[in-house]
Coordinates of C-alpha atoms in Angstrom, one line a residue:
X1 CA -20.1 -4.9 -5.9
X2 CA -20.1 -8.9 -5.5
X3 CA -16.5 -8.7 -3.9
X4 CA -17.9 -6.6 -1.0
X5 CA -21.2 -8.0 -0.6
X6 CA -20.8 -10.7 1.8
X7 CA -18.9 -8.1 3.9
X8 CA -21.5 -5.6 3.4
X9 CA -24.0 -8.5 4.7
X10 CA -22.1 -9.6 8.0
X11 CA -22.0 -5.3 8.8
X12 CA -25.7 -5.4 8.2
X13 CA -25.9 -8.0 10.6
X14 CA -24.2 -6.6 13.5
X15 CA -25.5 -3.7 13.2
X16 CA -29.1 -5.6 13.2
X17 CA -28.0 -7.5 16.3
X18 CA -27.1 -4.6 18.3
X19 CA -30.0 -2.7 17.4
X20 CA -32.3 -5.8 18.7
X21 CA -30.3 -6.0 22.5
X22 CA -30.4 -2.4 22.7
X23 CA -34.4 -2.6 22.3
X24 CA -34.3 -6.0 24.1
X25 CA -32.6 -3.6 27.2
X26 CA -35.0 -0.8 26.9
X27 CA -38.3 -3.5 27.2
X28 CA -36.6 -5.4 30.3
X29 CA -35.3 -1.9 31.8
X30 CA -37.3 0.8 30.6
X31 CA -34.1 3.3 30.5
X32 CA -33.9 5.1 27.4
X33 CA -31.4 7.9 29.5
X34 CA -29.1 4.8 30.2
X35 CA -29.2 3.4 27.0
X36 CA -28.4 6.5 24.9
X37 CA -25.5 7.4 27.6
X38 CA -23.6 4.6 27.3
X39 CA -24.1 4.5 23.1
X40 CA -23.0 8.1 23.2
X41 CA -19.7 7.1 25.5
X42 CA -19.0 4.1 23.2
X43 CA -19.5 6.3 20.5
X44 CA -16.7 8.7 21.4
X45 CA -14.4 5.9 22.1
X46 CA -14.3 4.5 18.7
X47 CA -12.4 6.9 17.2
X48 CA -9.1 6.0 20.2
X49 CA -10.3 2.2 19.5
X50 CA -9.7 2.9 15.9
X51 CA -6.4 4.6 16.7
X52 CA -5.3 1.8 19.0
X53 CA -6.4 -1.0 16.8
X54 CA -5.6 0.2 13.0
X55 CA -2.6 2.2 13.8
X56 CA -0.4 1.4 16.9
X57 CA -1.1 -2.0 16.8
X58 CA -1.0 -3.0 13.3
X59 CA 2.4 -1.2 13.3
X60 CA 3.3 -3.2 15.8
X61 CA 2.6 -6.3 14.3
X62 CA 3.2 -5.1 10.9
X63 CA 7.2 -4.1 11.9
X64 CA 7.1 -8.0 13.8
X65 CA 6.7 -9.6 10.7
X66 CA 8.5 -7.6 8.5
X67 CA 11.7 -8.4 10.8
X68 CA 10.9 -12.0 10.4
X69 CA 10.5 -11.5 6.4
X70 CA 14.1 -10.1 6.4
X71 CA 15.3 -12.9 8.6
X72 CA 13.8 -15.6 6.3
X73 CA 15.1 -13.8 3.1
X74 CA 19.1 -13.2 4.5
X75 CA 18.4 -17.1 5.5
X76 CA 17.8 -17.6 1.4
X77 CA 21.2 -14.8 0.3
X78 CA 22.8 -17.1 3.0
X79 CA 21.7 -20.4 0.6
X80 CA 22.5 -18.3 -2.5
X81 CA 26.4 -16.7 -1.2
X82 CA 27.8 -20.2 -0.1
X83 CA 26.2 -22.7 -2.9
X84 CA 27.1 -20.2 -5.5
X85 CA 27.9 -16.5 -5.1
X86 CA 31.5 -16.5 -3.1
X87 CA 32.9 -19.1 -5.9
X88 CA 31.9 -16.7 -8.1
X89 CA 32.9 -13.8 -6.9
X90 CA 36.2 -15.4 -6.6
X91 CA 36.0 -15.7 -10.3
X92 CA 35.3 -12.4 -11.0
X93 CA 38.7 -11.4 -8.3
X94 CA 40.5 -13.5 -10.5
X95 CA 39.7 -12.3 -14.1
X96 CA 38.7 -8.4 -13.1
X97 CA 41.9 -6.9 -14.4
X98 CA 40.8 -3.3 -13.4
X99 CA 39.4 -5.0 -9.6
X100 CA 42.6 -2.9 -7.9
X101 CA 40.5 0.9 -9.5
X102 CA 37.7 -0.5 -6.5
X103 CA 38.9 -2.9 -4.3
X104 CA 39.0 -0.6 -1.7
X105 CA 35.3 -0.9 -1.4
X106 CA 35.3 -4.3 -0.9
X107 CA 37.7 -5.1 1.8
X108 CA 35.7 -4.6 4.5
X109 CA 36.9 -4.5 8.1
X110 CA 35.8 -5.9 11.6
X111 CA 35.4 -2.0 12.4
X112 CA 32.6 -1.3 9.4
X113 CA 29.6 0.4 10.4
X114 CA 26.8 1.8 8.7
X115 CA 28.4 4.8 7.8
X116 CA 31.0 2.5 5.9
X117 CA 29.0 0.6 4.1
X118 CA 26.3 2.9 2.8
X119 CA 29.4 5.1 1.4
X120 CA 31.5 1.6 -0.2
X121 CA 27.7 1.0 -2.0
X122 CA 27.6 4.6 -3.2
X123 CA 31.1 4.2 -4.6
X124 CA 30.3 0.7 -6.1
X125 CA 27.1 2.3 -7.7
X126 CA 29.4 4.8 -9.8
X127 CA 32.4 2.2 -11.0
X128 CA 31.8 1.4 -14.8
X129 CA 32.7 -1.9 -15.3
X130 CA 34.9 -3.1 -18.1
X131 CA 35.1 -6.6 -18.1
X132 CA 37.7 -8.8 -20.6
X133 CA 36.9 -11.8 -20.5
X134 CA 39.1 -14.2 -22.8
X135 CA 36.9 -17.0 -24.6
X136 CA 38.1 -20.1 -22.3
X137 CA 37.0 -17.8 -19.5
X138 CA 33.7 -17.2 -20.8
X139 CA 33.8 -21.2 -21.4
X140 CA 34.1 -22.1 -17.4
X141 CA 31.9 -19.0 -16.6
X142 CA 29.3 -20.5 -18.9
X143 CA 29.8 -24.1 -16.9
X144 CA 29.9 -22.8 -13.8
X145 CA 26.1 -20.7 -14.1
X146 CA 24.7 -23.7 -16.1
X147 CA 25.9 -26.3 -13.1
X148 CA 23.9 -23.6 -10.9
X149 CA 20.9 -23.3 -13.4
X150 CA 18.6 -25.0 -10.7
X151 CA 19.1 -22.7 -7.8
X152 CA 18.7 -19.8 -9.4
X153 CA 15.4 -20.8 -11.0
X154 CA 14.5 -22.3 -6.8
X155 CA 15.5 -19.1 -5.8
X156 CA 13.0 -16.8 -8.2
X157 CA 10.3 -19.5 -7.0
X158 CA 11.1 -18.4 -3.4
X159 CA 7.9 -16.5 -2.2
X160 CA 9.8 -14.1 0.5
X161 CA 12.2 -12.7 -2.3
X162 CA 9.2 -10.9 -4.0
X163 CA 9.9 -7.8 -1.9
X164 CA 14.1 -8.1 -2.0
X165 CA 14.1 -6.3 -6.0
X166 CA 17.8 -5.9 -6.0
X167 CA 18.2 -9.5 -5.5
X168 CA 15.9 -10.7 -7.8
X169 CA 17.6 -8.4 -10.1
X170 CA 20.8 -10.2 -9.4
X171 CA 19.4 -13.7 -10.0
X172 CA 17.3 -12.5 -13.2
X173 CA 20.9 -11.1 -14.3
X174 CA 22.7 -14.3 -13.7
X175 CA 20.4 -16.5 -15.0
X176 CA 20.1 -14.1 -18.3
X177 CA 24.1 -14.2 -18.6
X178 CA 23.8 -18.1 -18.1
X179 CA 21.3 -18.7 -20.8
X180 CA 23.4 -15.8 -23.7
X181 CA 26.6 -17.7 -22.8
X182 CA 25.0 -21.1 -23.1
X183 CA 23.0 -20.6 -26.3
X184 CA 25.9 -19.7 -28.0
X185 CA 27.5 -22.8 -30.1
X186 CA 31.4 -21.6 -29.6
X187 CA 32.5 -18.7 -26.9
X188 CA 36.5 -19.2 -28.4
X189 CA 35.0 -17.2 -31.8
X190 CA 32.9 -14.7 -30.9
X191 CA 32.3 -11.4 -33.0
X192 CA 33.2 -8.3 -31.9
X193 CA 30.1 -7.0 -31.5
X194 CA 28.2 -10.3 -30.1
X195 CA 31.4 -10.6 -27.4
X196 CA 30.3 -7.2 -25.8
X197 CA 27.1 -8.1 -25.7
X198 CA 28.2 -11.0 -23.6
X199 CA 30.4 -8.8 -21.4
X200 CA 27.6 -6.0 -21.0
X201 CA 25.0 -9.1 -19.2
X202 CA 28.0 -9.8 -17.4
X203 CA 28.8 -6.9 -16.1
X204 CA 25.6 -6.0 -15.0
X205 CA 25.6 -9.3 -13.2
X206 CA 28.6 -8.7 -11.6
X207 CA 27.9 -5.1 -10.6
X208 CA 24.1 -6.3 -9.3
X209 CA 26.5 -9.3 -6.9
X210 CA 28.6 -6.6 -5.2
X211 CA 25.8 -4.5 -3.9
X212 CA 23.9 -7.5 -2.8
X213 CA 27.1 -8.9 -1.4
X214 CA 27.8 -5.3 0.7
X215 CA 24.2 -5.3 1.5
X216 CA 24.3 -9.1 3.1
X217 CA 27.3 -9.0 5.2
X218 CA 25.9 -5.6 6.6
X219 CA 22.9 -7.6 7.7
X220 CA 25.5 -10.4 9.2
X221 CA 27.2 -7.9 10.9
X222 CA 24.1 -6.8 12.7
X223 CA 22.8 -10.4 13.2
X224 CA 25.1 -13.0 13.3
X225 CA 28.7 -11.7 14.6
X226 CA 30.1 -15.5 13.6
X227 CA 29.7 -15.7 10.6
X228 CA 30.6 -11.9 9.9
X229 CA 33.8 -13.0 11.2
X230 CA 34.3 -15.8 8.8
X231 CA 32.7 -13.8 6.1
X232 CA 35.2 -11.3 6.5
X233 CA 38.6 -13.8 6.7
X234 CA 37.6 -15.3 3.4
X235 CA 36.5 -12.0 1.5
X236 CA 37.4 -13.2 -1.9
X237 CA 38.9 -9.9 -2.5
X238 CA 41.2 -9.2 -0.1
X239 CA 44.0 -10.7 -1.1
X240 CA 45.3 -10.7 2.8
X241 CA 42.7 -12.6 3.9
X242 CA 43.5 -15.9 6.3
X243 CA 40.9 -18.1 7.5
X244 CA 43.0 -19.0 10.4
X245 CA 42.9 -16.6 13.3
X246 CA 46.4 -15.0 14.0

């Protein structure tokens, strides 16, 4: 009851104050009929007033700044995909032997539209991954997410990523995989069973950086045409990509 009680007091008020320049109307005027005529009219306005105000207009304004939340978030993948997320998904190009099962999915054209993307996610979605890693491998892996320890950790601070969940996901998984592979006191003689535990983090990481990878350069295609373009002539997994315009 406390948390509503100062708003309970300010709609006492008003309703207090109108009630006095109502009367205050009626002693200087006299005019009951015009008083209760014009109450009666405001009266069946309020319920258009309510319509305008709580519904057309907040969704107006509601659909504003969720456009400018997206904007600031792609702004943070942007941050994320060129400090850390395109060298590693070169990595993962490099050491995926079953990469040629899906690449297909990844090697996105000028020509994509929604269409094409929604069905390369729903394809990525059902690939199970089977990562081998070899033990040097999981050794610069294990440098690499360590070096990027601190962005990762900025990133989860970031207020605007609260309602992104599949990216979150991504840098929760990333961060996990950095701290299994790190905590381990030699990746060159691992167990069998401790070395696919290793691989299954991985995995999901690397799964989770696909989507979120398909899902940003949709949003660049929509947005920013120039960097599309460069996005797409360094896809780390086309292996036809050229950076240089022919």
């Amino acid at each position: 009851m406390k948390k509503y009680y100062k708003g309970i007091l300010i709609g006492i008020g008003f309703i207090a104050l109108s009630a006095i320049l109502y009367y205050s109307h009626f002693l200087i005027f006299k005019d009951s009929h015009h008083i209760f005529l014009y109450l009666l009219g405001d009266i069946a306005f309020l319920p258009i007033e309510v319509l305008l105000v709580s519904v057309i207009f907040h969704k107006v304004i509601e659909d504003k700044d969720k456009k400018e939340r997206l904007k600031k978030v792609n702004m943070v993948l942007s941050v994320f995909f060129s400090e850390a997320g395109v060298e590693l998904m070169q990595f993962f190009s490099r050491e995926d032997q079953h990469l040629p099962d899906f690449r297909e999915f990844l090697l996105i054209k000028p020509q994509w539209d929604n269409r094409d993307y929604k069905n390369a996610l729903k394809n990525l979605k059902g690939v199970r991954y089977h990562l081998s890693f070899s033990g040097p491998c999981l050794t610069n892996l294990s440098e690499f997410l360590t070096s990027h320890r601190e962005l990762f950790l900025k990133l989860l601070e970031n207020p605007f990523l609260v309602e992104h969940e599949t990216f979150t996901d991504l840098i929760m998984s990333l961060s996990h995989a950095e701290q299994e592979l790190s905590s381990r006191k030699n990746l060159l003689t691992l167990n069998d069973n401790d070395y696919r535990h290793l691989m299954t983090d991985i995995e999901r990481a690397y799964q989770l950086l696909l989507v979120e990878w398909l899902l940003y350069m949709n949003h660049q295609r929509k947005s920013y045409p120039f960097l599309y373009s460069f996005s797409i002539r360094t896809n780390p997994f086309d292996p036809q990509a050229e950076v240089e315009i022919q």
